[in-house]
């Protein structure tokens, strides 16, 4: 999957699932709290690694912005980020 827009969406979905585990961990008992926090840490770290590796320009390979705004054009090479073009 080389579409940086879809990869960024996947990264944010995993990130928010990790935040959900943090919230769930705050209302659970001692053992479950530790388990939920470990799962949350893995998901959050994994989402950042995923986005840094996969949200790149298909033409020049530069890292695109990870913020929630349009990445229709690469700020480095100026080309369209649609991998089909």
PDB file of N, CA, C and O in Angstrom:
ATOM      1  N   UNK A   1       0.848  -1.166   0.000  1.00  0.00           N
ATOM      2  CA  UNK A   1       0.000   0.000   0.000  1.00  0.00           C
ATOM      3  C   UNK A   1       0.900   1.238   0.000  1.00  0.00           C
ATOM      4  O   UNK A   1       1.604   1.512   0.967  1.00  0.00           O
ATOM      5  N   UNK A   2       0.875   1.981  -1.085  1.00  0.00           N
ATOM      6  CA  UNK A   2       1.754   3.135  -1.214  1.00  0.00           C
ATOM      7  C   UNK A   2       1.031   4.462  -1.125  1.00  0.00           C
ATOM      8  O   UNK A   2       1.644   5.497  -1.334  1.00  0.00           O
ATOM      9  N   UNK A   3      -0.251   4.461  -0.838  1.00  0.00           N
ATOM     10  CA  UNK A   3      -0.989   5.713  -0.752  1.00  0.00           C
ATOM     11  C   UNK A   3      -0.745   6.349   0.614  1.00  0.00           C
ATOM     12  O   UNK A   3      -1.168   5.819   1.642  1.00  0.00           O
ATOM     13  N   UNK A   4      -0.049   7.491   0.663  1.00  0.00           N
ATOM     14  CA  UNK A   4       0.269   8.084   1.964  1.00  0.00           C
ATOM     15  C   UNK A   4      -0.962   8.555   2.730  1.00  0.00           C
ATOM     16  O   UNK A   4      -0.951   8.583   3.957  1.00  0.00           O
ATOM     17  N   UNK A   5      -2.022   8.901   2.026  1.00  0.00           N
ATOM     18  CA  UNK A   5      -3.239   9.361   2.708  1.00  0.00           C
ATOM     19  C   UNK A   5      -3.888   8.209   3.476  1.00  0.00           C
ATOM     20  O   UNK A   5      -4.291   8.370   4.634  1.00  0.00           O
ATOM     21  N   UNK A   6      -3.966   7.049   2.857  1.00  0.00           N
ATOM     22  CA  UNK A   6      -4.552   5.877   3.521  1.00  0.00           C
ATOM     23  C   UNK A   6      -3.641   5.406   4.652  1.00  0.00           C
ATOM     24  O   UNK A   6      -4.123   5.044   5.730  1.00  0.00           O
ATOM     25  N   UNK A   7      -2.336   5.437   4.433  1.00  0.00           N
ATOM     26  CA  UNK A   7      -1.411   5.030   5.483  1.00  0.00           C
ATOM     27  C   UNK A   7      -1.486   5.950   6.694  1.00  0.00           C
ATOM     28  O   UNK A   7      -1.362   5.508   7.828  1.00  0.00           O
ATOM     29  N   UNK A   8      -1.704   7.239   6.459  1.00  0.00           N
ATOM     30  CA  UNK A   8      -1.853   8.175   7.575  1.00  0.00           C
ATOM     31  C   UNK A   8      -3.140   7.899   8.336  1.00  0.00           C
ATOM     32  O   UNK A   8      -3.160   7.921   9.569  1.00  0.00           O
ATOM     33  N   UNK A   9      -4.220   7.584   7.623  1.00  0.00           N
ATOM     34  CA  UNK A   9      -5.486   7.247   8.280  1.00  0.00           C
ATOM     35  C   UNK A   9      -5.326   5.989   9.126  1.00  0.00           C
ATOM     36  O   UNK A   9      -5.800   5.931  10.266  1.00  0.00           O
ATOM     37  N   UNK A  10      -4.651   4.976   8.588  1.00  0.00           N
ATOM     38  CA  UNK A  10      -4.406   3.749   9.350  1.00  0.00           C
ATOM     39  C   UNK A  10      -3.606   4.063  10.610  1.00  0.00           C
ATOM     40  O   UNK A  10      -3.908   3.571  11.705  1.00  0.00           O
ATOM     41  N   UNK A  11      -2.590   4.887  10.475  1.00  0.00           N
ATOM     42  CA  UNK A  11      -1.776   5.267  11.634  1.00  0.00           C
ATOM     43  C   UNK A  11      -2.588   5.972  12.705  1.00  0.00           C
ATOM     44  O   UNK A  11      -2.424   5.713  13.897  1.00  0.00           O
ATOM     45  N   UNK A  12      -3.486   6.876  12.289  1.00  0.00           N
ATOM     46  CA  UNK A  12      -4.311   7.582  13.270  1.00  0.00           C
ATOM     47  C   UNK A  12      -5.346   6.670  13.909  1.00  0.00           C
ATOM     48  O   UNK A  12      -5.653   6.823  15.090  1.00  0.00           O
ATOM     49  N   UNK A  13      -5.871   5.719  13.170  1.00  0.00           N
ATOM     50  CA  UNK A  13      -6.820   4.761  13.762  1.00  0.00           C
ATOM     51  C   UNK A  13      -6.128   3.948  14.852  1.00  0.00           C
ATOM     52  O   UNK A  13      -6.659   3.791  15.955  1.00  0.00           O
ATOM     53  N   UNK A  14      -4.933   3.457  14.569  1.00  0.00           N
ATOM     54  CA  UNK A  14      -4.186   2.684  15.568  1.00  0.00           C
ATOM     55  C   UNK A  14      -3.827   3.578  16.758  1.00  0.00           C
ATOM     56  O   UNK A  14      -3.899   3.147  17.915  1.00  0.00           O
ATOM     57  N   UNK A  15      -3.472   4.831  16.502  1.00  0.00           N
ATOM     58  CA  UNK A  15      -3.155   5.768  17.576  1.00  0.00           C
ATOM     59  C   UNK A  15      -4.343   5.969  18.508  1.00  0.00           C
ATOM     60  O   UNK A  15      -4.200   5.912  19.737  1.00  0.00           O
ATOM     61  N   UNK A  16      -5.527   6.180  17.941  1.00  0.00           N
ATOM     62  CA  UNK A  16      -6.708   6.407  18.770  1.00  0.00           C
ATOM     63  C   UNK A  16      -7.163   5.137  19.484  1.00  0.00           C
ATOM     64  O   UNK A  16      -7.720   5.211  20.578  1.00  0.00           O
ATOM     65  N   UNK A  17      -6.912   3.977  18.899  1.00  0.00           N
ATOM     66  CA  UNK A  17      -7.177   2.726  19.619  1.00  0.00           C
ATOM     67  C   UNK A  17      -6.251   2.628  20.829  1.00  0.00           C
ATOM     68  O   UNK A  17      -6.655   2.219  21.919  1.00  0.00           O
ATOM     69  N   UNK A  18      -5.005   3.043  20.653  1.00  0.00           N
ATOM     70  CA  UNK A  18      -4.070   3.084  21.779  1.00  0.00           C
ATOM     71  C   UNK A  18      -4.536   4.033  22.868  1.00  0.00           C
ATOM     72  O   UNK A  18      -4.441   3.728  24.063  1.00  0.00           O
ATOM     73  N   UNK A  19      -5.058   5.192  22.476  1.00  0.00           N
ATOM     74  CA  UNK A  19      -5.620   6.123  23.468  1.00  0.00           C
ATOM     75  C   UNK A  19      -6.808   5.493  24.188  1.00  0.00           C
ATOM     76  O   UNK A  19      -7.018   5.726  25.378  1.00  0.00           O
ATOM     77  N   UNK A  20      -7.589   4.691  23.466  1.00  0.00           N
ATOM     78  CA  UNK A  20      -8.703   3.983  24.092  1.00  0.00           C
ATOM     79  C   UNK A  20      -8.225   3.013  25.158  1.00  0.00           C
ATOM     80  O   UNK A  20      -8.849   2.880  26.212  1.00  0.00           O
ATOM     81  N   UNK A  21      -7.094   2.344  24.904  1.00  0.00           N
ATOM     82  CA  UNK A  21      -6.538   1.453  25.910  1.00  0.00           C
ATOM     83  C   UNK A  21      -6.019   2.222  27.121  1.00  0.00           C
ATOM     84  O   UNK A  21      -6.080   1.736  28.247  1.00  0.00           O
ATOM     85  N   UNK A  22      -5.512   3.431  26.906  1.00  0.00           N
ATOM     86  CA  UNK A  22      -5.098   4.257  28.039  1.00  0.00           C
ATOM     87  C   UNK A  22      -6.302   4.604  28.900  1.00  0.00           C
ATOM     88  O   UNK A  22      -6.259   4.508  30.132  1.00  0.00           O
ATOM     89  N   UNK A  23      -7.396   4.996  28.262  1.00  0.00           N
ATOM     90  CA  UNK A  23      -8.621   5.332  29.003  1.00  0.00           C
ATOM     91  C   UNK A  23      -9.158   4.104  29.725  1.00  0.00           C
ATOM     92  O   UNK A  23      -9.555   4.179  30.891  1.00  0.00           O
ATOM     93  N   UNK A  24      -9.144   2.961  29.052  1.00  0.00           N
ATOM     94  CA  UNK A  24      -9.624   1.733  29.689  1.00  0.00           C
ATOM     95  C   UNK A  24      -8.734   1.341  30.858  1.00  0.00           C
ATOM     96  O   UNK A  24      -9.217   0.833  31.875  1.00  0.00           O
ATOM     97  N   UNK A  25      -7.439   1.598  30.742  1.00  0.00           N
ATOM     98  CA  UNK A  25      -6.524   1.260  31.813  1.00  0.00           C
ATOM     99  C   UNK A  25      -6.710   2.116  33.048  1.00  0.00           C
ATOM    100  O   UNK A  25      -6.411   1.682  34.160  1.00  0.00           O
ATOM    101  N   UNK A  26      -7.211   3.324  32.872  1.00  0.00           N
ATOM    102  CA  UNK A  26      -7.394   4.191  34.032  1.00  0.00           C
ATOM    103  C   UNK A  26      -8.569   3.772  34.896  1.00  0.00           C
ATOM    104  O   UNK A  26      -8.624   4.156  36.062  1.00  0.00           O
ATOM    105  N   UNK A  27      -9.509   3.011  34.347  1.00  0.00           N
ATOM    106  CA  UNK A  27     -10.688   2.619  35.124  1.00  0.00           C
ATOM    107  C   UNK A  27     -10.633   1.167  35.584  1.00  0.00           C
ATOM    108  O   UNK A  27     -11.542   0.703  36.249  1.00  0.00           O
ATOM    109  N   UNK A  28      -9.538   0.453  35.266  1.00  0.00           N
ATOM    110  CA  UNK A  28      -9.445  -0.966  35.625  1.00  0.00           C
ATOM    111  C   UNK A  28      -8.632  -1.155  36.896  1.00  0.00           C
ATOM    112  O   UNK A  28      -8.061  -0.227  37.437  1.00  0.00           O
ATOM    113  N   UNK A  29      -8.575  -2.419  37.315  1.00  0.00           N
ATOM    114  CA  UNK A  29      -7.790  -2.785  38.487  1.00  0.00           C
ATOM    115  C   UNK A  29      -6.302  -2.748  38.212  1.00  0.00           C
ATOM    116  O   UNK A  29      -5.853  -2.384  37.124  1.00  0.00           O
ATOM    117  N   UNK A  30      -5.521  -3.167  39.199  1.00  0.00           N
ATOM    118  CA  UNK A  30      -4.071  -3.035  39.130  1.00  0.00           C
ATOM    119  C   UNK A  30      -3.437  -3.850  38.014  1.00  0.00           C
ATOM    120  O   UNK A  30      -2.639  -3.333  37.243  1.00  0.00           O
ATOM    121  N   UNK A  31      -3.769  -5.126  37.916  1.00  0.00           N
ATOM    122  CA  UNK A  31      -3.143  -5.986  36.902  1.00  0.00           C
ATOM    123  C   UNK A  31      -3.609  -5.596  35.506  1.00  0.00           C
ATOM    124  O   UNK A  31      -2.799  -5.481  34.579  1.00  0.00           O
ATOM    125  N   UNK A  32      -4.899  -5.387  35.327  1.00  0.00           N
ATOM    126  CA  UNK A  32      -5.405  -4.987  34.013  1.00  0.00           C
ATOM    127  C   UNK A  32      -4.886  -3.621  33.601  1.00  0.00           C
ATOM    128  O   UNK A  32      -4.678  -3.363  32.415  1.00  0.00           O
ATOM    129  N   UNK A  33      -4.676  -2.749  34.568  1.00  0.00           N
ATOM    130  CA  UNK A  33      -4.154  -1.416  34.262  1.00  0.00           C
ATOM    131  C   UNK A  33      -2.781  -1.519  33.611  1.00  0.00           C
ATOM    132  O   UNK A  33      -2.512  -0.878  32.594  1.00  0.00           O
ATOM    133  N   UNK A  34      -1.928  -2.356  34.163  1.00  0.00           N
ATOM    134  CA  UNK A  34      -0.584  -2.525  33.606  1.00  0.00           C
ATOM    135  C   UNK A  34      -0.651  -3.137  32.217  1.00  0.00           C
ATOM    136  O   UNK A  34       0.030  -2.691  31.294  1.00  0.00           O
ATOM    137  N   UNK A  35      -1.491  -4.143  32.045  1.00  0.00           N
ATOM    138  CA  UNK A  35      -1.643  -4.791  30.735  1.00  0.00           C
ATOM    139  C   UNK A  35      -2.161  -3.798  29.700  1.00  0.00           C
ATOM    140  O   UNK A  35      -1.632  -3.715  28.585  1.00  0.00           O
ATOM    141  N   UNK A  36      -3.191  -3.023  30.062  1.00  0.00           N
ATOM    142  CA  UNK A  36      -3.748  -2.049  29.123  1.00  0.00           C
ATOM    143  C   UNK A  36      -2.743  -0.951  28.790  1.00  0.00           C
ATOM    144  O   UNK A  36      -2.661  -0.494  27.653  1.00  0.00           O
ATOM    145  N   UNK A  37      -1.967  -0.518  29.765  1.00  0.00           N
ATOM    146  CA  UNK A  37      -0.960   0.510  29.496  1.00  0.00           C
ATOM    147  C   UNK A  37       0.149  -0.008  28.589  1.00  0.00           C
ATOM    148  O   UNK A  37       0.640   0.726  27.730  1.00  0.00           O
ATOM    149  N   UNK A  38       0.542  -1.261  28.751  1.00  0.00           N
ATOM    150  CA  UNK A  38       1.565  -1.839  27.876  1.00  0.00           C
ATOM    151  C   UNK A  38       1.034  -1.957  26.446  1.00  0.00           C
ATOM    152  O   UNK A  38       1.722  -1.611  25.484  1.00  0.00           O
ATOM    153  N   UNK A  39      -0.208  -2.430  26.316  1.00  0.00           N
ATOM    154  CA  UNK A  39      -0.826  -2.527  24.981  1.00  0.00           C
ATOM    155  C   UNK A  39      -0.937  -1.141  24.357  1.00  0.00           C
ATOM    156  O   UNK A  39      -0.634  -0.957  23.174  1.00  0.00           O
ATOM    157  N   UNK A  40      -1.342  -0.160  25.154  1.00  0.00           N
ATOM    158  CA  UNK A  40      -1.469   1.213  24.651  1.00  0.00           C
ATOM    159  C   UNK A  40      -0.122   1.755  24.194  1.00  0.00           C
ATOM    160  O   UNK A  40      -0.029   2.378  23.125  1.00  0.00           O
ATOM    161  N   UNK A  41       0.912   1.516  24.972  1.00  0.00           N
ATOM    162  CA  UNK A  41       2.244   2.001  24.604  1.00  0.00           C
ATOM    163  C   UNK A  41       2.719   1.370  23.299  1.00  0.00           C
ATOM    164  O   UNK A  41       3.291   2.056  22.439  1.00  0.00           O
ATOM    165  N   UNK A  42       2.466   0.083  23.141  1.00  0.00           N
ATOM    166  CA  UNK A  42       2.864  -0.594  21.907  1.00  0.00           C
ATOM    167  C   UNK A  42       2.090  -0.060  20.698  1.00  0.00           C
ATOM    168  O   UNK A  42       2.667   0.149  19.628  1.00  0.00           O
ATOM    169  N   UNK A  43       0.792   0.152  20.876  1.00  0.00           N
ATOM    170  CA  UNK A  43      -0.019   0.669  19.765  1.00  0.00           C
ATOM    171  C   UNK A  43       0.373   2.092  19.394  1.00  0.00           C
ATOM    172  O   UNK A  43       0.484   2.427  18.206  1.00  0.00           O
ATOM    173  N   UNK A  44       0.584   2.931  20.389  1.00  0.00           N
ATOM    174  CA  UNK A  44       0.939   4.322  20.107  1.00  0.00           C
ATOM    175  C   UNK A  44       2.314   4.405  19.450  1.00  0.00           C
ATOM    176  O   UNK A  44       2.494   5.110  18.448  1.00  0.00           O
ATOM    177  N   UNK A  45       3.286   3.669  19.985  1.00  0.00           N
ATOM    178  CA  UNK A  45       4.619   3.665  19.373  1.00  0.00           C
ATOM    179  C   UNK A  45       4.574   3.061  17.972  1.00  0.00           C
ATOM    180  O   UNK A  45       5.208   3.576  17.042  1.00  0.00           O
ATOM    181  N   UNK A  46       3.794   2.003  17.811  1.00  0.00           N
ATOM    182  CA  UNK A  46       3.663   1.376  16.501  1.00  0.00           C
ATOM    183  C   UNK A  46       3.027   2.290  15.472  1.00  0.00           C
ATOM    184  O   UNK A  46       3.418   2.294  14.304  1.00  0.00           O
ATOM    185  N   UNK A  47       2.060   3.090  15.907  1.00  0.00           N
ATOM    186  CA  UNK A  47       1.412   4.008  14.961  1.00  0.00           C
ATOM    187  C   UNK A  47       2.377   5.087  14.503  1.00  0.00           C
ATOM    188  O   UNK A  47       2.393   5.464  13.331  1.00  0.00           O
ATOM    189  N   UNK A  48       3.229   5.585  15.418  1.00  0.00           N
ATOM    190  CA  UNK A  48       4.210   6.591  15.016  1.00  0.00           C
ATOM    191  C   UNK A  48       5.250   6.003  14.070  1.00  0.00           C
ATOM    192  O   UNK A  48       5.617   6.636  13.072  1.00  0.00           O
ATOM    193  N   UNK A  49       5.704   4.804  14.358  1.00  0.00           N
ATOM    194  CA  UNK A  49       6.673   4.148  13.471  1.00  0.00           C
ATOM    195  C   UNK A  49       6.043   3.898  12.101  1.00  0.00           C
ATOM    196  O   UNK A  49       6.658   4.143  11.060  1.00  0.00           O
ATOM    197  N   UNK A  50       4.793   3.419  12.078  1.00  0.00           N
ATOM    198  CA  UNK A  50       4.073   3.183  10.824  1.00  0.00           C
ATOM    199  C   UNK A  50       3.980   4.467  10.001  1.00  0.00           C
ATOM    200  O   UNK A  50       4.273   4.472   8.811  1.00  0.00           O
ATOM    201  N   UNK A  51       3.577   5.559  10.658  1.00  0.00           N
ATOM    202  CA  UNK A  51       3.397   6.800   9.913  1.00  0.00           C
ATOM    203  C   UNK A  51       4.725   7.357   9.421  1.00  0.00           C
ATOM    204  O   UNK A  51       4.810   7.886   8.309  1.00  0.00           O
ATOM    205  N   UNK A  52       5.782   7.240  10.210  1.00  0.00           N
ATOM    206  CA  UNK A  52       7.083   7.733   9.760  1.00  0.00           C
ATOM    207  C   UNK A  52       7.607   6.899   8.598  1.00  0.00           C
ATOM    208  O   UNK A  52       8.224   7.421   7.668  1.00  0.00           O
ATOM    209  N   UNK A  53       7.333   5.604   8.599  1.00  0.00           N
ATOM    210  CA  UNK A  53       7.816   4.749   7.515  1.00  0.00           C
ATOM    211  C   UNK A  53       6.945   4.821   6.264  1.00  0.00           C
ATOM    212  O   UNK A  53       7.456   4.703   5.148  1.00  0.00           O
ATOM    213  N   UNK A  54       5.631   5.009   6.424  1.00  0.00           N
ATOM    214  CA  UNK A  54       4.719   4.851   5.297  1.00  0.00           C
ATOM    215  C   UNK A  54       4.129   6.142   4.735  1.00  0.00           C
ATOM    216  O   UNK A  54       3.640   6.144   3.615  1.00  0.00           O
ATOM    217  N   UNK A  55       4.130   7.234   5.495  1.00  0.00           N
ATOM    218  CA  UNK A  55       3.533   8.476   4.999  1.00  0.00           C
ATOM    219  C   UNK A  55       4.639   9.274   4.311  1.00  0.00           C
ATOM    220  O   UNK A  55       5.168  10.244   4.839  1.00  0.00           O
ATOM    221  N   UNK A  56       4.957   8.825   3.129  1.00  0.00           N
ATOM    222  CA  UNK A  56       6.026   9.433   2.340  1.00  0.00           C
ATOM    223  C   UNK A  56       5.546   9.698   0.920  1.00  0.00           C
ATOM    224  O   UNK A  56       4.642   9.049   0.422  1.00  0.00           O
ATOM    225  N   UNK A  57       6.184  10.657   0.288  1.00  0.00           N
ATOM    226  CA  UNK A  57       5.861  10.990  -1.099  1.00  0.00           C
ATOM    227  C   UNK A  57       6.206   9.797  -1.985  1.00  0.00           C
ATOM    228  O   UNK A  57       7.317   9.256  -1.897  1.00  0.00           O
ATOM    229  N   UNK A  58       5.277   9.373  -2.845  1.00  0.00           N
ATOM    230  CA  UNK A  58       5.592   8.237  -3.721  1.00  0.00           C
ATOM    231  C   UNK A  58       6.612   8.577  -4.808  1.00  0.00           C
ATOM    232  O   UNK A  58       7.153   7.676  -5.446  1.00  0.00           O
ATOM    233  N   UNK A  59       6.900   9.857  -4.994  1.00  0.00           N
ATOM    234  CA  UNK A  59       7.835  10.258  -6.050  1.00  0.00           C
ATOM    235  C   UNK A  59       9.247  10.484  -5.522  1.00  0.00           C
ATOM    236  O   UNK A  59      10.209   9.947  -6.051  1.00  0.00           O
ATOM    237  N   UNK A  60       9.381  11.277  -4.460  1.00  0.00           N
ATOM    238  CA  UNK A  60      10.722  11.598  -3.956  1.00  0.00           C
ATOM    239  C   UNK A  60      11.052  10.886  -2.653  1.00  0.00           C
ATOM    240  O   UNK A  60      12.204  10.888  -2.231  1.00  0.00           O
ATOM    241  N   UNK A  61      10.063  10.281  -1.986  1.00  0.00           N
ATOM    242  CA  UNK A  61      10.310   9.538  -0.756  1.00  0.00           C
ATOM    243  C   UNK A  61      10.426  10.384   0.489  1.00  0.00           C
ATOM    244  O   UNK A  61      10.769   9.873   1.548  1.00  0.00           O
ATOM    245  N   UNK A  62      10.155  11.680   0.390  1.00  0.00           N
ATOM    246  CA  UNK A  62      10.261  12.560   1.554  1.00  0.00           C
ATOM    247  C   UNK A  62       9.085  12.337   2.498  1.00  0.00           C
ATOM    248  O   UNK A  62       7.976  12.015   2.072  1.00  0.00           O
ATOM    249  N   UNK A  63       9.342  12.511   3.783  1.00  0.00           N
ATOM    250  CA  UNK A  63       8.300  12.379   4.792  1.00  0.00           C
ATOM    251  C   UNK A  63       7.290  13.517   4.633  1.00  0.00           C
ATOM    252  O   UNK A  63       7.666  14.683   4.573  1.00  0.00           O
ATOM    253  N   UNK A  64       6.015  13.153   4.554  1.00  0.00           N
ATOM    254  CA  UNK A  64       4.955  14.150   4.438  1.00  0.00           C
ATOM    255  C   UNK A  64       4.464  14.537   5.823  1.00  0.00           C
ATOM    256  O   UNK A  64       4.756  13.870   6.813  1.00  0.00           O
ATOM    257  N   UNK A  65       3.704  15.619   5.893  1.00  0.00           N
ATOM    258  CA  UNK A  65       3.180  16.088   7.170  1.00  0.00           C
ATOM    259  C   UNK A  65       2.252  15.041   7.773  1.00  0.00           C
ATOM    260  O   UNK A  65       1.433  14.452   7.080  1.00  0.00           O
ATOM    261  N   UNK A  66       2.371  14.834   9.073  1.00  0.00           N
ATOM    262  CA  UNK A  66       1.527  13.871   9.761  1.00  0.00           C
ATOM    263  C   UNK A  66       0.316  14.531  10.399  1.00  0.00           C
ATOM    264  O   UNK A  66      -0.511  13.849  10.990  1.00  0.00           O
ATOM    265  N   UNK A  67       0.207  15.847  10.285  1.00  0.00           N
ATOM    266  CA  UNK A  67      -0.941  16.553  10.844  1.00  0.00           C
ATOM    267  C   UNK A  67      -2.180  16.252  10.011  1.00  0.00           C
ATOM    268  O   UNK A  67      -2.094  15.791   8.884  1.00  0.00           O
ATOM    269  N   UNK A  68      -3.336  16.561  10.590  1.00  0.00           N
ATOM    270  CA  UNK A  68      -4.606  16.241   9.926  1.00  0.00           C
ATOM    271  C   UNK A  68      -5.030  17.345   8.960  1.00  0.00           C
ATOM    272  O   UNK A  68      -6.067  17.957   9.132  1.00  0.00           O
ATOM    273  N   UNK A  69      -4.220  17.601   7.960  1.00  0.00           N
ATOM    274  CA  UNK A  69      -4.639  18.470   6.872  1.00  0.00           C
ATOM    275  C   UNK A  69      -4.194  17.854   5.562  1.00  0.00           C
ATOM    276  O   UNK A  69      -3.477  16.866   5.540  1.00  0.00           O
ATOM    277  N   UNK A  70      -4.637  18.435   4.480  1.00  0.00           N
ATOM    278  CA  UNK A  70      -4.449  17.838   3.165  1.00  0.00           C
ATOM    279  C   UNK A  70      -2.970  17.671   2.816  1.00  0.00           C
ATOM    280  O   UNK A  70      -2.166  18.581   2.997  1.00  0.00           O
ATOM    281  N   UNK A  71      -2.656  16.506   2.296  1.00  0.00           N
ATOM    282  CA  UNK A  71      -1.316  16.254   1.776  1.00  0.00           C
ATOM    283  C   UNK A  71      -1.424  15.890   0.293  1.00  0.00           C
ATOM    284  O   UNK A  71      -0.855  14.915  -0.178  1.00  0.00           O
ATOM    285  N   UNK A  72      -2.183  16.697  -0.444  1.00  0.00           N
ATOM    286  CA  UNK A  72      -2.395  16.429  -1.859  1.00  0.00           C
ATOM    287  C   UNK A  72      -1.124  16.643  -2.678  1.00  0.00           C
ATOM    288  O   UNK A  72      -0.915  15.981  -3.689  1.00  0.00           O
ATOM    289  N   UNK A  73      -0.261  17.555  -2.229  1.00  0.00           N
ATOM    290  CA  UNK A  73       0.994  17.830  -2.928  1.00  0.00           C
ATOM    291  C   UNK A  73       2.154  17.709  -1.947  1.00  0.00           C
ATOM    292  O   UNK A  73       2.067  18.106  -0.796  1.00  0.00           O
ATOM    293  N   UNK A  74       3.231  17.172  -2.451  1.00  0.00           N
ATOM    294  CA  UNK A  74       4.438  17.039  -1.643  1.00  0.00           C
ATOM    295  C   UNK A  74       5.074  18.415  -1.462  1.00  0.00           C
ATOM    296  O   UNK A  74       5.293  19.133  -2.447  1.00  0.00           O
ATOM    297  N   UNK A  75       5.384  18.825  -0.224  1.00  0.00           N
ATOM    298  CA  UNK A  75       6.015  20.134  -0.038  1.00  0.00           C
ATOM    299  C   UNK A  75       7.472  20.157  -0.489  1.00  0.00           C
ATOM    300  O   UNK A  75       8.054  21.226  -0.639  1.00  0.00           O
ATOM    301  N   UNK A  76       8.052  19.001  -0.755  1.00  0.00           N
ATOM    302  CA  UNK A  76       9.455  18.943  -1.140  1.00  0.00           C
ATOM    303  C   UNK A  76       9.644  18.968  -2.661  1.00  0.00           C
ATOM    304  O   UNK A  76      10.446  19.744  -3.157  1.00  0.00           O
ATOM    305  N   UNK A  77       8.897  18.118  -3.372  1.00  0.00           N
ATOM    306  CA  UNK A  77       9.068  18.069  -4.830  1.00  0.00           C
ATOM    307  C   UNK A  77       7.922  18.733  -5.582  1.00  0.00           C
ATOM    308  O   UNK A  77       8.032  18.979  -6.779  1.00  0.00           O
ATOM    309  N   UNK A  78       6.791  19.003  -4.917  1.00  0.00           N
ATOM    310  CA  UNK A  78       5.671  19.689  -5.538  1.00  0.00           C
ATOM    311  C   UNK A  78       4.764  18.809  -6.371  1.00  0.00           C
ATOM    312  O   UNK A  78       3.792  19.287  -6.945  1.00  0.00           O
ATOM    313  N   UNK A  79       5.042  17.512  -6.429  1.00  0.00           N
ATOM    314  CA  UNK A  79       4.214  16.614  -7.232  1.00  0.00           C
ATOM    315  C   UNK A  79       3.016  16.137  -6.436  1.00  0.00           C
ATOM    316  O   UNK A  79       2.988  16.196  -5.211  1.00  0.00           O
ATOM    317  N   UNK A  80       2.024  15.630  -7.151  1.00  0.00           N
ATOM    318  CA  UNK A  80       0.818  15.098  -6.538  1.00  0.00           C
ATOM    319  C   UNK A  80       1.179  13.833  -5.755  1.00  0.00           C
ATOM    320  O   UNK A  80       1.958  13.007  -6.224  1.00  0.00           O
ATOM    321  N   UNK A  81       0.588  13.653  -4.566  1.00  0.00           N
ATOM    322  CA  UNK A  81       0.934  12.492  -3.747  1.00  0.00           C
ATOM    323  C   UNK A  81       0.107  11.265  -4.092  1.00  0.00           C
ATOM    324  O   UNK A  81       0.260  10.231  -3.443  1.00  0.00           O
ATOM    325  N   UNK A  82      -0.743  11.351  -5.091  1.00  0.00           N
ATOM    326  CA  UNK A  82      -1.496  10.182  -5.540  1.00  0.00           C
ATOM    327  C   UNK A  82      -0.523   9.225  -6.209  1.00  0.00           C
ATOM    328  O   UNK A  82       0.157   9.583  -7.169  1.00  0.00           O
ATOM    329  N   UNK A  83      -0.414   7.999  -5.722  1.00  0.00           N
ATOM    330  CA  UNK A  83       0.603   7.081  -6.276  1.00  0.00           C
ATOM    331  C   UNK A  83       0.302   6.627  -7.696  1.00  0.00           C
ATOM    332  O   UNK A  83       1.190   6.128  -8.377  1.00  0.00           O
ATOM    333  N   UNK A  84      -0.924   6.812  -8.166  1.00  0.00           N
ATOM    334  CA  UNK A  84      -1.278   6.376  -9.517  1.00  0.00           C
ATOM    335  C   UNK A  84      -0.843   7.362 -10.578  1.00  0.00           C
ATOM    336  O   UNK A  84      -0.847   7.043 -11.757  1.00  0.00           O
ATOM    337  N   UNK A  85      -0.495   8.556 -10.187  1.00  0.00           N
ATOM    338  CA  UNK A  85      -0.107   9.576 -11.184  1.00  0.00           C
ATOM    339  C   UNK A  85       1.378   9.690 -11.343  1.00  0.00           C
ATOM    340  O   UNK A  85       2.162   9.402 -10.554  1.00  0.00           O
TER     341      UNK A  85
END
